[in-house]
Short mmCIF file of C-alpha atoms and ligand atoms in Angstrom, two decimals:
data_model
loop_
_atom_site.label_atom_id
_atom_site.label_comp_id
_atom_site.label_asym_id
_atom_site.label_seq_id
_atom_site.Cartn_x
_atom_site.Cartn_y
_atom_site.Cartn_z
CA MET F 1 18.65 -1.80 7.28
CA ALA F 2 16.95 0.89 6.37
CA ASN F 3 17.87 3.29 3.85
CA ILE F 4 16.18 5.49 1.64
CA PRO F 5 17.83 6.63 -1.09
CA LEU F 6 18.68 2.67 -1.95
CA ARG F 7 16.15 1.84 -4.76
CA LYS F 8 15.81 -0.79 -7.03
CA GLY F 9 16.88 0.60 -10.07
CA GLY F 10 18.62 1.30 -13.32
CA PRO F 11 18.65 2.54 -16.78
CA ALA F 12 15.91 -0.34 -18.05
CA ALA F 13 12.87 -2.06 -15.87
CA ARG F 14 11.93 -5.01 -16.05
CA ILE F 15 8.16 -5.06 -13.97
CA ALA F 16 5.66 -7.67 -13.29
CA VAL F 17 1.83 -7.10 -14.35
CA LEU F 18 0.31 -9.29 -11.72
CA PRO F 19 -3.57 -7.32 -12.32
CA GLY F 20 -5.02 -10.57 -10.16
CA ASP F 21 -8.80 -11.27 -10.02
CA GLY F 22 -12.62 -8.72 -10.69
CA ILE F 23 -11.54 -4.75 -10.97
CA GLY F 24 -7.82 -5.59 -10.56
CA ARG F 25 -7.97 -7.06 -14.11
CA GLU F 26 -9.43 -3.97 -15.62
CA VAL F 27 -7.28 -1.27 -13.51
CA THR F 28 -3.11 -2.49 -14.55
CA PRO F 29 -3.77 -2.67 -18.34
CA GLU F 30 -4.65 1.24 -17.35
CA SER F 31 -1.98 2.08 -15.54
CA VAL F 32 0.54 -0.01 -18.13
CA LYS F 33 -0.95 2.49 -21.29
CA VAL F 34 -0.31 4.94 -18.93
CA LEU F 35 2.57 3.94 -17.76
CA ARG F 36 4.16 3.50 -21.14
CA ALA F 37 2.62 6.92 -22.67
CA ALA F 38 4.67 9.01 -20.21
CA VAL F 39 8.32 6.49 -19.25
CA ASN F 40 10.57 6.69 -22.29
CA ARG F 41 13.74 4.86 -20.94
CA PRO F 42 13.53 1.06 -21.52
CA MET F 43 10.44 -0.52 -19.55
CA GLU F 44 9.53 -4.67 -20.51
CA PHE F 45 6.37 -6.22 -18.70
CA VAL F 46 5.90 -9.54 -18.29
CA ASP F 47 2.18 -10.12 -17.87
CA LEU F 48 2.20 -13.12 -15.12
CA ASP F 49 -1.60 -14.33 -15.38
CA TRP F 50 -1.80 -15.90 -11.41
CA GLY F 51 -4.98 -15.07 -9.94
CA ALA F 52 -8.72 -17.68 -8.95
CA ASP F 53 -8.68 -18.22 -12.67
CA LYS F 54 -6.00 -20.26 -12.60
CA PHE F 55 -6.46 -21.25 -9.33
CA LEU F 56 -9.67 -23.34 -9.96
CA ARG F 57 -8.42 -24.43 -13.46
CA GLU F 58 -5.06 -25.74 -12.58
CA GLY F 59 -5.05 -25.45 -9.05
CA VAL F 60 -1.31 -23.48 -8.95
CA THR F 61 -1.75 -20.18 -6.62
CA LEU F 62 2.03 -19.08 -6.79
CA PRO F 63 3.83 -21.18 -8.71
CA PRO F 64 7.11 -23.40 -7.72
CA GLY F 65 10.25 -20.91 -8.35
CA ALA F 66 8.73 -17.30 -8.38
CA VAL F 67 9.78 -16.16 -5.75
CA GLU F 68 13.24 -16.43 -7.11
CA MET F 69 11.79 -15.74 -10.93
CA LEU F 70 10.28 -12.15 -9.28
CA ARG F 71 13.14 -11.85 -6.60
CA ASP F 72 16.33 -12.32 -9.61
CA GLU F 73 14.36 -11.57 -13.18
CA PHE F 74 12.32 -8.67 -12.77
CA ASP F 75 13.08 -5.43 -10.22
CA ALA F 76 8.86 -4.50 -9.62
CA ILE F 77 5.60 -6.19 -9.44
CA LEU F 78 2.74 -3.60 -10.40
CA PHE F 79 -0.32 -6.00 -8.34
CA GLY F 80 -3.97 -4.76 -9.47
CA ALA F 81 -5.97 -6.70 -6.31
CA LEU F 82 -6.54 -10.42 -6.02
CA GLY F 83 -10.42 -12.10 -4.64
CA ASP F 84 -13.13 -13.77 -6.33
CA PRO F 85 -16.70 -15.03 -5.07
CA ARG F 86 -16.13 -18.51 -6.15
CA VAL F 87 -12.55 -19.26 -4.49
CA PRO F 88 -14.76 -18.04 -0.31
CA SER F 89 -11.49 -19.62 1.10
CA ASN F 90 -9.06 -16.20 -0.15
CA GLN F 91 -6.81 -19.14 -0.41
CA HIS F 92 -5.15 -17.88 -3.51
CA ALA F 93 -5.09 -14.31 -2.48
CA ALA F 94 -3.55 -15.54 1.26
CA ASP F 95 -0.47 -17.98 -0.71
CA ILE F 96 0.09 -14.95 -3.59
CA LEU F 97 -0.17 -11.97 -2.07
CA LEU F 98 0.57 -12.77 1.57
CA GLY F 99 2.86 -14.85 0.41
CA LEU F 100 4.81 -12.59 -2.17
CA ARG F 101 5.44 -9.73 0.99
CA PHE F 102 6.83 -12.48 3.37
CA LYS F 103 8.81 -14.50 0.82
CA LEU F 104 10.47 -11.26 -0.58
CA ASP F 105 9.81 -9.73 2.70
CA LEU F 106 8.49 -6.52 1.50
CA TYR F 107 8.27 -5.03 5.29
CA VAL F 108 8.06 -2.02 4.67
CA ASN F 109 3.73 -0.97 2.94
CA ALA F 110 3.75 2.90 2.44
CA ARG F 111 0.17 3.72 2.15
CA PRO F 112 0.46 7.53 1.42
CA VAL F 113 -2.80 9.65 2.37
CA GLU F 114 -3.11 12.36 -0.31
CA LEU F 115 -6.04 15.12 -0.64
CA LEU F 116 -5.32 15.89 -4.00
CA HIS F 117 -9.34 18.25 -4.71
CA ASP F 118 -10.53 20.27 -2.25
CA ARG F 119 -13.80 18.37 -3.11
CA LEU F 120 -13.24 15.18 -2.74
CA THR F 121 -12.78 14.69 1.14
CA PRO F 122 -15.76 14.43 3.59
CA LEU F 123 -14.46 16.65 6.28
CA ARG F 124 -16.00 20.28 6.55
CA ASN F 125 -13.47 22.04 6.00
CA ARG F 126 -10.79 20.81 4.97
CA SER F 127 -8.27 21.47 1.98
CA GLU F 128 -5.60 19.68 0.78
CA ARG F 129 -3.36 20.83 2.58
CA ASP F 130 -4.46 19.86 6.12
CA LEU F 131 -4.14 15.72 4.42
CA ARG F 132 -0.61 14.81 3.57
CA LEU F 133 0.55 12.31 4.89
CA ILE F 134 1.97 8.73 5.05
CA VAL F 135 0.73 5.02 7.04
CA PHE F 136 3.02 2.64 7.28
CA ARG F 137 2.55 -0.73 7.85
CA GLU F 138 4.29 -3.61 9.46
CA ASN F 139 4.04 -6.34 6.65
CA THR F 140 5.65 -9.57 7.64
CA GLU F 141 4.50 -10.60 10.74
CA GLY F 142 1.74 -9.52 13.81
CA LEU F 143 -1.77 -11.87 13.69
CA TYR F 144 -1.04 -11.93 9.12
CA VAL F 145 1.42 -14.73 9.82
CA GLY F 146 -1.58 -18.11 9.90
CA VAL F 147 -0.01 -19.10 13.30
CA GLY F 148 -2.36 -21.33 14.61
CA GLY F 149 -5.26 -24.06 14.28
CA PHE F 150 -8.41 -24.90 15.26
CA PHE F 151 -9.51 -27.13 18.01
CA LYS F 152 -12.84 -29.15 18.06
CA LYS F 153 -13.76 -26.80 14.68
CA GLY F 154 -17.67 -27.23 14.34
CA THR F 155 -18.17 -28.84 17.17
CA PRO F 156 -20.43 -26.91 19.76
CA ASP F 157 -16.70 -26.35 21.59
CA GLU F 158 -14.01 -25.40 18.87
CA VAL F 159 -11.61 -23.03 20.17
CA ALA F 160 -10.02 -20.90 16.60
CA VAL F 161 -6.60 -19.70 18.64
CA GLN F 162 -4.63 -17.28 15.33
CA GLU F 163 -1.53 -15.86 17.22
CA ASP F 164 0.20 -12.02 16.77
CA MET F 165 3.06 -12.30 16.42
CA ASN F 166 6.18 -9.84 16.92
CA THR F 167 9.65 -9.99 16.71
CA ARG F 168 12.52 -7.63 17.58
CA LYS F 169 14.26 -7.39 14.83
CA GLY F 170 10.84 -6.87 12.16
CA VAL F 171 9.04 -4.29 15.07
CA GLU F 172 12.70 -2.48 14.83
CA ARG F 173 12.89 -1.86 10.88
CA ILE F 174 9.83 -0.82 10.46
CA ILE F 175 10.25 2.01 12.85
CA ARG F 176 13.12 3.31 12.19
CA TYR F 177 12.18 2.90 8.60
CA ALA F 178 9.03 5.84 9.09
CA PHE F 179 12.08 7.55 10.75
CA GLU F 180 14.13 8.09 8.20
CA HIS F 181 11.75 8.83 5.71
CA ALA F 182 10.49 10.94 8.05
CA ARG F 183 14.01 12.81 8.45
CA TRP F 184 14.82 12.29 4.28
CA HIS F 185 12.23 14.09 2.93
CA ASN F 186 12.11 16.36 6.30
CA LEU F 187 8.96 15.57 7.74
CA LYS F 188 8.59 16.80 11.47
CA ARG F 189 6.07 14.91 12.90
CA LEU F 190 5.44 10.76 13.24
CA CYS F 191 3.42 9.00 15.20
CA MET F 192 3.55 5.05 16.22
CA SER F 193 -0.18 2.84 17.08
CA ASP F 194 -0.42 1.27 18.66
CA LYS F 195 -2.32 -1.27 21.63
CA SER F 196 -0.29 -1.17 24.55
CA ASN F 197 -3.30 -1.39 26.98
CA ALA F 198 -4.79 -4.70 25.91
CA MET F 199 -1.83 -6.41 23.91
CA THR F 200 0.25 -6.08 27.02
CA PHE F 201 2.84 -8.76 25.45
CA ALA F 202 3.09 -7.63 22.00
CA HIS F 203 2.38 -4.09 22.33
CA ASP F 204 4.56 -3.88 24.89
CA LEU F 205 8.16 -4.46 22.86
CA TRP F 206 6.47 -1.95 20.87
CA GLN F 207 6.70 0.46 22.87
CA ARG F 208 10.42 -0.44 23.88
CA VAL F 209 12.32 -0.18 20.46
CA PHE F 210 9.49 2.73 19.70
CA LYS F 211 11.15 3.99 22.16
CA GLU F 212 14.13 3.33 22.15
CA VAL F 213 15.39 3.61 18.07
CA ARG F 214 13.20 7.15 18.82
CA GLN F 215 16.67 9.00 21.16
CA GLU F 216 18.52 8.34 17.52
CA TYR F 217 15.95 11.10 16.14
CA PRO F 218 15.73 14.45 18.62
CA GLU F 219 14.69 16.29 15.52
CA ILE F 220 11.53 14.55 14.61
CA GLU F 221 8.91 15.31 17.08
CA SER F 222 7.77 11.64 17.77
CA ARG F 223 4.61 10.07 19.87
CA HIS F 224 2.25 7.38 21.09
CA LEU F 225 -1.50 7.33 20.24
CA TYR F 226 -3.14 3.69 21.17
CA ILE F 227 -4.86 2.22 17.86
CA ASP F 228 -7.66 4.14 18.24
CA THR F 229 -7.37 6.75 19.51
CA LEU F 230 -5.32 7.28 15.69
CA ALA F 231 -9.00 6.17 14.33
CA MET F 232 -10.92 9.35 16.20
CA GLU F 233 -8.12 11.71 15.90
CA ILE F 234 -7.13 11.08 12.47
CA VAL F 235 -11.12 12.44 11.36
CA ARG F 236 -10.90 15.33 13.78
CA ASP F 237 -7.77 16.45 12.17
CA PRO F 238 -5.48 15.21 9.90
CA SER F 239 -3.41 17.86 9.44
CA GLN F 240 -1.67 16.84 12.70
CA PHE F 241 -0.16 13.86 11.42
CA ASP F 242 3.20 13.18 8.87
CA VAL F 243 4.46 9.77 9.24
CA ILE F 244 2.28 7.36 10.99
CA VAL F 245 3.63 3.48 12.41
CA THR F 246 1.38 0.62 13.87
CA CYS F 247 1.12 -2.97 13.31
CA ASN F 248 -0.09 -5.50 10.69
CA LEU F 249 -4.00 -5.53 11.07
CA PHE F 250 -4.24 -1.82 12.33
CA GLY F 251 -2.08 -0.80 9.04
CA ASP F 252 -5.23 -2.27 6.87
CA ILE F 253 -7.46 -0.67 8.69
CA ILE F 254 -6.57 2.92 9.56
CA SER F 255 -5.40 2.71 5.76
CA ASP F 256 -8.50 2.68 4.58
CA LEU F 257 -9.86 4.83 6.17
CA GLY F 258 -8.09 7.06 4.94
CA ALA F 259 -8.48 6.64 1.92
CA GLN F 260 -11.63 6.77 1.67
CA LEU F 261 -10.72 10.14 4.16
CA ALA F 262 -8.94 11.44 0.49
CA GLY F 263 -12.25 10.32 -1.72
CA GLY F 264 -12.32 7.07 -1.43
CA LEU F 265 -10.41 3.35 -2.15
CA GLY F 266 -10.29 4.21 -5.88
CA LEU F 267 -7.77 6.96 -5.74
CA ALA F 268 -5.62 5.20 -2.70
CA PRO F 269 -2.26 3.48 -3.66
CA SER F 270 0.58 1.69 -1.69
CA GLY F 271 4.00 0.15 -2.05
CA ASN F 272 4.72 -3.21 -0.26
CA ILE F 273 8.33 -2.51 -0.72
CA HIS F 274 11.96 -4.85 0.39
CA PRO F 275 14.70 -1.17 -0.02
CA GLY F 276 16.27 -2.39 -2.56
CA ALA F 277 15.22 -5.12 -4.09
CA THR F 278 12.42 -7.03 -6.07
CA SER F 279 8.94 -4.98 -4.93
CA LEU F 280 5.49 -5.02 -5.95
CA PHE F 281 3.20 -2.19 -6.24
CA GLU F 282 -0.93 -2.22 -5.48
CA PRO F 283 -3.79 -0.10 -4.98
CA VAL F 284 -5.32 0.03 -1.60
CA HIS F 285 -8.70 -1.63 -2.96
CA GLY F 286 -9.32 -5.54 -3.56
CA SER F 287 -11.57 -7.27 -6.44
CA ALA F 288 -14.53 -5.57 -5.76
CA PRO F 289 -16.76 -8.44 -6.72
CA ASN F 290 -19.87 -5.76 -7.55
CA ILE F 291 -18.64 -3.18 -9.73
CA ALA F 292 -16.43 -5.89 -11.53
CA GLY F 293 -17.09 -6.77 -15.56
CA LYS F 294 -19.03 -3.06 -15.94
CA GLY F 295 -15.64 -1.11 -17.12
CA VAL F 296 -16.85 1.07 -14.29
CA ALA F 297 -13.80 1.00 -11.92
CA ASN F 298 -11.36 3.76 -10.85
CA PRO F 299 -8.05 3.14 -12.54
CA LEU F 300 -6.34 6.82 -10.21
CA GLY F 301 -5.34 3.89 -7.75
CA SER F 302 -3.62 1.93 -9.84
CA VAL F 303 -2.20 5.20 -11.04
CA LEU F 304 -0.50 6.56 -8.05
CA THR F 305 0.24 2.83 -7.68
CA SER F 306 2.56 2.71 -10.87
CA GLY F 307 4.32 6.72 -9.42
CA MET F 308 4.99 5.12 -5.64
CA MET F 309 7.14 1.83 -8.49
CA LEU F 310 8.56 4.68 -10.99
CA ASP F 311 9.18 6.45 -7.21
CA PHE F 312 10.90 3.50 -6.71
CA LEU F 313 12.81 3.18 -9.55
CA GLY F 314 14.42 6.33 -9.30
CA TRP F 315 12.33 7.87 -11.97
CA LYS F 316 10.92 10.99 -9.99
CA ASP F 317 9.93 13.18 -13.44
CA GLU F 318 7.90 10.85 -14.52
CA ALA F 319 7.16 9.37 -10.85
CA ALA F 320 6.45 13.15 -10.49
CA LEU F 321 3.80 13.27 -14.05
CA LEU F 322 1.49 10.50 -13.21
CA LYS F 323 0.21 12.68 -10.44
CA ASP F 324 0.24 15.17 -11.87
CA SER F 325 -1.96 13.45 -14.39
CA VAL F 326 -4.28 12.13 -11.56
CA ARG F 327 -4.66 15.77 -10.58
CA ALA F 328 -5.22 16.91 -13.49
CA ALA F 329 -8.53 14.19 -14.49
CA LEU F 330 -9.72 15.37 -11.09
CA ARG F 331 -9.41 18.72 -12.26
CA GLU F 332 -11.45 18.39 -15.33
CA ASN F 333 -13.84 15.75 -13.32
CA LYS F 334 -12.88 13.05 -16.05
CA VAL F 335 -13.35 10.52 -13.25
CA THR F 336 -15.31 7.78 -12.66
CA PRO F 337 -18.84 7.42 -10.97
CA ASP F 338 -17.33 6.34 -7.56
CA LEU F 339 -15.48 10.66 -7.77
CA GLY F 340 -19.04 11.45 -9.76
CA GLY F 341 -17.67 11.01 -12.82
CA ALA F 342 -19.35 10.09 -16.31
CA LEU F 343 -16.46 7.68 -17.93
CA LYS F 344 -15.66 4.92 -18.08
CA THR F 345 -11.93 3.07 -17.19
CA ALA F 346 -10.92 2.55 -20.03
CA ALA F 347 -11.47 6.44 -21.28
CA VAL F 348 -9.96 7.74 -17.58
CA GLY F 349 -6.12 6.30 -18.71
CA ASP F 350 -7.00 7.03 -22.56
CA TRP F 351 -7.51 10.81 -21.37
CA LEU F 352 -3.85 10.01 -18.54
CA ALA F 353 -2.32 8.59 -20.83
CA ASP F 354 -2.72 11.53 -24.01
CA TYR F 355 -1.93 14.17 -20.90
CA VAL F 356 1.63 12.41 -20.33
CA ALA F 357 2.42 12.36 -23.68
CA LYS F 358 1.35 15.70 -24.16
CA ASN F 359 3.53 16.92 -20.57
CA ALA F 360 6.70 14.29 -20.87
CA LYS F 361 10.03 15.74 -20.91
P1 LIG R 1 -12.75 -3.87 -1.44
O1 LIG R 1 -12.13 -2.52 -2.64
O2 LIG R 1 -12.54 -4.09 -3.26
O3 LIG R 1 -14.94 -2.77 -2.36
C1 LIG R 1 -14.45 -2.31 -1.32
C2 LIG R 1 -15.56 -1.29 -1.95
O4 LIG R 1 -14.99 -0.40 -2.78
C3 LIG R 1 -17.08 -1.73 -2.82
O5 LIG R 1 -17.87 -0.54 -3.18
C4 LIG R 1 -15.83 -1.60 -4.24
O6 LIG R 1 -16.88 -1.11 -5.23
C5 LIG R 1 -14.97 -0.42 -4.05
N1 LIG R 1 -14.09 -0.27 -4.95
C6 LIG R 1 -13.26 -0.39 -4.34
N2 LIG R 1 -11.62 -0.02 -5.22
C7 LIG R 1 -12.72 0.94 -5.94
C8 LIG R 1 -12.63 1.28 -7.37
N3 LIG R 1 -11.39 1.56 -8.20
N4 LIG R 1 -13.01 2.22 -8.04
C9 LIG R 1 -14.12 2.35 -7.31
N5 LIG R 1 -14.81 1.79 -6.23
C10 LIG R 1 -14.36 0.74 -6.07
O7 LIG R 1 -13.09 -4.63 -0.94
P2 LIG R 1 -13.76 -5.95 -0.44
O8 LIG R 1 -15.33 -5.68 -0.82
O9 LIG R 1 -14.13 -5.91 0.77
O10 LIG R 1 -13.48 -6.76 -0.69
C11 LIG R 1 -13.28 -7.62 -2.18
C12 LIG R 1 -12.64 -8.77 -2.68
O11 LIG R 1 -11.29 -7.76 -2.52
C13 LIG R 1 -12.38 -9.85 -1.05
O12 LIG R 1 -12.35 -10.83 -1.32
C14 LIG R 1 -11.32 -9.19 -0.44
O13 LIG R 1 -10.39 -9.66 -0.04
C15 LIG R 1 -9.83 -8.69 -1.21
N6 LIG R 1 -8.86 -7.93 -1.28
C16 LIG R 1 -7.91 -8.09 -1.51
C17 LIG R 1 -7.01 -6.38 -2.14
C18 LIG R 1 -5.94 -7.15 -2.00
O14 LIG R 1 -5.46 -8.06 -3.41
N7 LIG R 1 -4.94 -5.91 -2.65
C19 LIG R 1 -7.21 -5.56 -0.92
C20 LIG R 1 -8.51 -5.72 -0.06
C21 LIG R 1 -9.13 -6.21 -0.41
C1 LIG R 2 -4.55 -5.30 2.11
C2 LIG R 2 -5.97 -6.34 1.62
C3 LIG R 2 -4.91 -7.82 2.54
C4 LIG R 2 -5.10 -7.13 3.72
C5 LIG R 2 -6.06 -8.90 2.16
C6 LIG R 2 -6.07 -8.95 0.70
C7 LIG R 2 -5.18 -9.83 2.94
O1 LIG R 2 -6.74 -6.34 2.20
O2 LIG R 2 -3.62 -5.37 1.43
O3 LIG R 2 -5.62 -3.98 2.38
O4 LIG R 2 -5.06 -7.63 4.74
O5 LIG R 2 -3.51 -7.07 3.77
MN1 LIG R 3 -6.88 -3.91 2.83
#
């Protein structure tokens, strides 16, 4: 059961670093650079080369024994992104990223949407205090489970089926986690979002579980919005939301929308969490083949992600320091071109590393 204070970690940490493909390989090393400068505790980083190159070279996606190794020998995984135009099927990304989410049972996908500098939002007359919410995306089931198939593939009579799998246990634990998070952080408003008016079986289950679980949290003002309405409301007035909980696919979409309201994909962090067990931290963005190799990818999303990882490890001061460094970079315009700056990825990393080294306790 969700237990917010229960984190993995202790006096030391072992981190698996999985940069992956494209800009994942550019932003992740910057994060490690900043972590090394900020954290004055035993922290070991072990590099993993899983991704498109390895897949194309050796046919290996998630190597045998990988899940057990990560579960037993590491506290957390710092992940970049997966996706490569040479692998149009995206097979390796499905095996590695979705594979780890499912096999490590990382049922909480936490995606904070926080405006860290007023100038970054495309919304008119909105400021930092209007945009501070967190999306909890169910991360182990729904339309992502890969249950389905083709019939008469490639013919005019083709049928394609993709099943939306929702379990009582899966729905309950993510809704409960969202409520626990609200309670723990003293957040007063929670919104569950589904499409129960059209998805009359799967999301009927969400409705019933939500109505049951909310009884246990009378101090939290909880309500329901259909996902289409939520998309509209979050743009119209984001200040009405503290905690949003939704299914896997809707959480994917709404978190990109939220990311753009707070400055774009280059800034958005996330954590794939199983409380108390090895968890995976990744920026919300993908491998961005359109800018990969140019050295212009924004590393701030990855650095904020690393901050979430430190928080998960229980290292609160260092987590706060990383966030402070990002705020400072935004204030001083030490940023990449996507945010209107002139710096390259590595120069932003250097600036942040310098900042945290100077400000570390
Ligand atoms: P994307 O997030 O890679 O890129 C979308 C747009 O945002 C692009 O214009 C890109 O240049 C820009 N962008 C993203 N991150 C940026 C950053 N850090 N700095 C500056 N600009 C940034 O999404 P996409 O183009 O739809 O997908 C590309 C590939 O990545 C696909 O193979 C997709 O499946 C994969 N993907 C992987 C993950 C992941 O591994 N977690 C997440 C999303 C997409
Ligand atoms: C994300 C990505 C993944 C997802 C893709 C790459 C499968 O978009 O992490 O947001 O949909 O979960
Ligand atoms: Mn996504």
